[in-house]
mmCIF file of C-alpha atoms in Angstrom:
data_model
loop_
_atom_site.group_PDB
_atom_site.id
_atom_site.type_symbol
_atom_site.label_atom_id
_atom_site.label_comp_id
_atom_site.label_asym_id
_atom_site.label_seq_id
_atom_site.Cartn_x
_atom_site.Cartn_y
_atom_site.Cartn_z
ATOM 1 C CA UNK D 11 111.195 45.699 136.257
ATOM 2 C CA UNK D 12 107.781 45.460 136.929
ATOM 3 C CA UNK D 13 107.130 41.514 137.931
ATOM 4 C CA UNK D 14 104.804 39.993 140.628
ATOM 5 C CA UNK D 15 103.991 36.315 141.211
ATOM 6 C CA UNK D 16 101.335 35.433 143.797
ATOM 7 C CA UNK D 17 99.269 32.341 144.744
ATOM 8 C CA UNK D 18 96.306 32.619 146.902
ATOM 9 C CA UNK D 19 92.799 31.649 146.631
ATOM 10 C CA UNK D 20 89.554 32.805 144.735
ATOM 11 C CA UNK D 21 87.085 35.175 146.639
ATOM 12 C CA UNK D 22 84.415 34.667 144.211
ATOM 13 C CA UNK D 23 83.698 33.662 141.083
ATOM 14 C CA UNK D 24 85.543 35.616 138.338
ATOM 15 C CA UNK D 25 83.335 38.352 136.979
ATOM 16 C CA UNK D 26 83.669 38.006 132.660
ATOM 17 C CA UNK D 27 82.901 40.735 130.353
ATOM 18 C CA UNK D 28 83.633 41.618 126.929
ATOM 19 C CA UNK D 29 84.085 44.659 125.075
ATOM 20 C CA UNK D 30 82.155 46.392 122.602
ATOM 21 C CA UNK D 31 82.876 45.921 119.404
ATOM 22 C CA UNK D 32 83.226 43.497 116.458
ATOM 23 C CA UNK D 33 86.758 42.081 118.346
ATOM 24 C CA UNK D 34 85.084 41.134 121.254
ATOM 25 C CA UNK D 35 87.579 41.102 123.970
ATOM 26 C CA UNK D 36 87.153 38.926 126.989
ATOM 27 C CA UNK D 37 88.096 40.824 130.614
ATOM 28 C CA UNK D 38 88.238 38.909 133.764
ATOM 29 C CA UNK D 39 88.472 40.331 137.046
ATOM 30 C CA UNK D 40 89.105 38.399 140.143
ATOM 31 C CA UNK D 41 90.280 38.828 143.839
ATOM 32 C CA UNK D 42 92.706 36.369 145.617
ATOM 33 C CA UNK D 43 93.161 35.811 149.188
ATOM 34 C CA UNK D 44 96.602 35.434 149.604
ATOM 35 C CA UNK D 45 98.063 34.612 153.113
ATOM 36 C CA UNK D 46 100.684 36.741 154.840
ATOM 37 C CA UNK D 47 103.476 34.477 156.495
ATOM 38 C CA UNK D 48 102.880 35.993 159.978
ATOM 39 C CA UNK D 49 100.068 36.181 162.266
ATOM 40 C CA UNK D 50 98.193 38.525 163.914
ATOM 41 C CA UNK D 51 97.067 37.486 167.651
ATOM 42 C CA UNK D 52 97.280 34.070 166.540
ATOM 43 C CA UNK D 53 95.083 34.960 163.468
ATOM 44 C CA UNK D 54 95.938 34.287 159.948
ATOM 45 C CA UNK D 55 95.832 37.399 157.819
ATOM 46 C CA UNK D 56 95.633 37.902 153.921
ATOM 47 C CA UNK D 57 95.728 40.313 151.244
ATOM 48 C CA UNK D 58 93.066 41.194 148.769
ATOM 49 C CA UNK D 59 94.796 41.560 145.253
ATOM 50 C CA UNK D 60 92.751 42.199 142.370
ATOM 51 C CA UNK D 61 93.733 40.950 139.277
ATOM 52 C CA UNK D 62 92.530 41.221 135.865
ATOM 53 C CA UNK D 63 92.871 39.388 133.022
ATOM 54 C CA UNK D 64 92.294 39.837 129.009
ATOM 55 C CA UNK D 65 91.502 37.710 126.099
ATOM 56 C CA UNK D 66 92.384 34.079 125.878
ATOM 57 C CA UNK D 67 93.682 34.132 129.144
ATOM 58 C CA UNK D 68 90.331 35.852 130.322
ATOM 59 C CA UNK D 69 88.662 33.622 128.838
ATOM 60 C CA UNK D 70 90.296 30.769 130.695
ATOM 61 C CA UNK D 71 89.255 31.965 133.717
ATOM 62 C CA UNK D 72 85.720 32.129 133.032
ATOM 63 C CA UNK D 73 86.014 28.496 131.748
ATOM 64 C CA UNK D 74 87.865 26.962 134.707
ATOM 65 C CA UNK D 75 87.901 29.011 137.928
ATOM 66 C CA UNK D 76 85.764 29.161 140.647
ATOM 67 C CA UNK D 77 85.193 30.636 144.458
ATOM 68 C CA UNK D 78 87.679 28.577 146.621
ATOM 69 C CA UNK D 79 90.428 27.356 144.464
ATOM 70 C CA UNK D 80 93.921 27.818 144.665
ATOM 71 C CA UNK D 81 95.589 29.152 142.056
ATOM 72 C CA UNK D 82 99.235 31.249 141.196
ATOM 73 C CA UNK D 83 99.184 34.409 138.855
ATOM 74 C CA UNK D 84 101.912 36.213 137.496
ATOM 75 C CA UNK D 85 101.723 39.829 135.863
ATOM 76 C CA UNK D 86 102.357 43.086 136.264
ATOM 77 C CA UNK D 87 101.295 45.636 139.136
ATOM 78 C CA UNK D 88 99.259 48.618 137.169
ATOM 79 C CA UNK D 89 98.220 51.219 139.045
ATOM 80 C CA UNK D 90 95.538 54.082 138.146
ATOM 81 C CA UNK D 91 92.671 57.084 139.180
ATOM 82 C CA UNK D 92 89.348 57.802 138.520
ATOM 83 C CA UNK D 93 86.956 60.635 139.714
ATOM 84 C CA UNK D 94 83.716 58.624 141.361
ATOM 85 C CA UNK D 95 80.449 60.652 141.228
ATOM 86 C CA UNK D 96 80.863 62.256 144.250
ATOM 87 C CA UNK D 97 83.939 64.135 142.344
ATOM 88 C CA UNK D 98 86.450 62.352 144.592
ATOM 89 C CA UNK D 99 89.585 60.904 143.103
ATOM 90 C CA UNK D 100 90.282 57.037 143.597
ATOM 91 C CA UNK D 101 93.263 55.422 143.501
ATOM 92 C CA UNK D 102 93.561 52.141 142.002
ATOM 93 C CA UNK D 103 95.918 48.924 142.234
ATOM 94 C CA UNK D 104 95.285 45.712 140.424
ATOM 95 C CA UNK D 105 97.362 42.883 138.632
ATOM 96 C CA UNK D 106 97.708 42.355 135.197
ATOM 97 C CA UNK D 107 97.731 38.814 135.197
ATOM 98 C CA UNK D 108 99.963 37.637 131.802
ATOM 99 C CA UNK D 109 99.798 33.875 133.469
ATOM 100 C CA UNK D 110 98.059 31.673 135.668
ATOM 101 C CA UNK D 111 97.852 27.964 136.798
ATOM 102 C CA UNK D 112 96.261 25.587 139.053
ATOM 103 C CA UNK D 113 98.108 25.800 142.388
ATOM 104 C CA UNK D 114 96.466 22.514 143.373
ATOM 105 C CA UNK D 115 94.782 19.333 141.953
ATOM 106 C CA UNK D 116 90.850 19.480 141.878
ATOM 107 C CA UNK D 117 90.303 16.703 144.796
ATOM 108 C CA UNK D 118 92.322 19.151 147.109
ATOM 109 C CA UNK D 119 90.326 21.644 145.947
ATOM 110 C CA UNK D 120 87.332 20.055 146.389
ATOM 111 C CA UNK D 121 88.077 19.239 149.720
ATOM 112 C CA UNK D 122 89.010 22.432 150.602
ATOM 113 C CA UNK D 123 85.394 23.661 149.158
ATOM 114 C CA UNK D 124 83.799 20.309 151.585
ATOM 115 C CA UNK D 125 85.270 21.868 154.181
ATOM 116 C CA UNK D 126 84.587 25.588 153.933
ATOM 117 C CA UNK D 127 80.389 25.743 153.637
ATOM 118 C CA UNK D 128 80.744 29.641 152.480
ATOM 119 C CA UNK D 129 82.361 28.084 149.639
ATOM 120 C CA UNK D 130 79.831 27.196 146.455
ATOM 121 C CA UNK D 131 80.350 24.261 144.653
ATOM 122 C CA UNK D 132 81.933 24.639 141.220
ATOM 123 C CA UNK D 133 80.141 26.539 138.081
ATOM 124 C CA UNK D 134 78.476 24.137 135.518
ATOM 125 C CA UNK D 135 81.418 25.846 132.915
ATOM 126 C CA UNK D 136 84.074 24.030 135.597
ATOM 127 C CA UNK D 137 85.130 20.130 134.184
ATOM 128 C CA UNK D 138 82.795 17.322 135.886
ATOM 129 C CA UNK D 139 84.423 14.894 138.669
ATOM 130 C CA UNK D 140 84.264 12.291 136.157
ATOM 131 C CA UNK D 141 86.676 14.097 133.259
ATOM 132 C CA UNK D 142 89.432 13.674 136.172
ATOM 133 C CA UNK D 143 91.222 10.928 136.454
ATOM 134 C CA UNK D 144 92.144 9.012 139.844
ATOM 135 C CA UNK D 145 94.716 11.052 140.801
ATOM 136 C CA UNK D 146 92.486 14.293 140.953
ATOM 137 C CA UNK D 147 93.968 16.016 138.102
ATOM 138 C CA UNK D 148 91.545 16.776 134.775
ATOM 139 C CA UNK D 149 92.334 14.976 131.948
ATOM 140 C CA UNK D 150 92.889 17.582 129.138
ATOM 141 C CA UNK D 151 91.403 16.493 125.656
ATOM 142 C CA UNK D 152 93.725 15.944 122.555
ATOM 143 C CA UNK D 153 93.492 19.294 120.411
ATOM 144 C CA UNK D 154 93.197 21.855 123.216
ATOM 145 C CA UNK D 155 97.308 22.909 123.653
ATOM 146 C CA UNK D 156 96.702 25.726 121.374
ATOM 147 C CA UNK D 157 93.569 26.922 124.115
ATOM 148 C CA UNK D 158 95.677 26.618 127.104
ATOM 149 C CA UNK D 159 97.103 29.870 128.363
ATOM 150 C CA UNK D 160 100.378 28.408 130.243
ATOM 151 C CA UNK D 161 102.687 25.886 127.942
#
């Protein structure tokens, strides 16, 4: 069985292309920070997973994430080679993600943004402060369920 789950945070922004073709298909590809349990000399460490995404899901991405916020994937571990120009062969690991969610509510992950500088504020694609409600959480508009890639 080939199964991972992880939750970590956005490096950067995810980076949204599509294919050629008259079926556009939507690609995201993203990195998360995820933390390791233990630490080095006091130091918290991470790992830098990449992930990629297709179609709706993808799409979602491009929509709704940003640099900074936490979120949990779950997928499949695909590995792969290439020859570069040089003619050297490179190895490649990534996740397929088949699901993702919000690991947080958007005030947390606003603060977390307030409090890490590095950190850009949210894309003009990412929903406003005022479509969330009091408790921090977007409200989702009546119609959508069939957009939403997680049930």
């Amino acid at each position: 069985m080939n199964k991972v789950i992880l939750m970590g945070r956005l490096t950067r922004d995810p980076d949204v292309r599509y294919s050629a073709g008259e079926n556009a298909l939507a690609i995201a590809r993203y990195t998360l920070a995820v933390d390791r349990r233990f630490r080095r000399d006091g130091e918290a460490t991470a790992d830098f997973i990449s992930c990629v995404a297709f179609g709706r899901v993808a799409e979602f991405a491009e929509r709704y994430f940003h640099q900074g916020i936490r979120i949990v994937v779950s997928g499949r571990i695909q590995t792969g080679s290439y020859t570069n120009r040089e003619g050297q062969k490179v190895y490649t690991t990534e996740v397929v993600v088949e699901e993702q969610e919000f690991a947080e509510s958007k005030s947390a992950s606003d603060q977390y943004a307030a409090s890490h500088p590095s950190a850009p504020a949210p894309s003009a694609a990412a929903p406003t402060p005022s479509a969330a409600s009091a408790d921090g959480f977007m409200n989702i508009p009546d119609g959508i369920d069939e957009e939403l890639p997680f049930g």
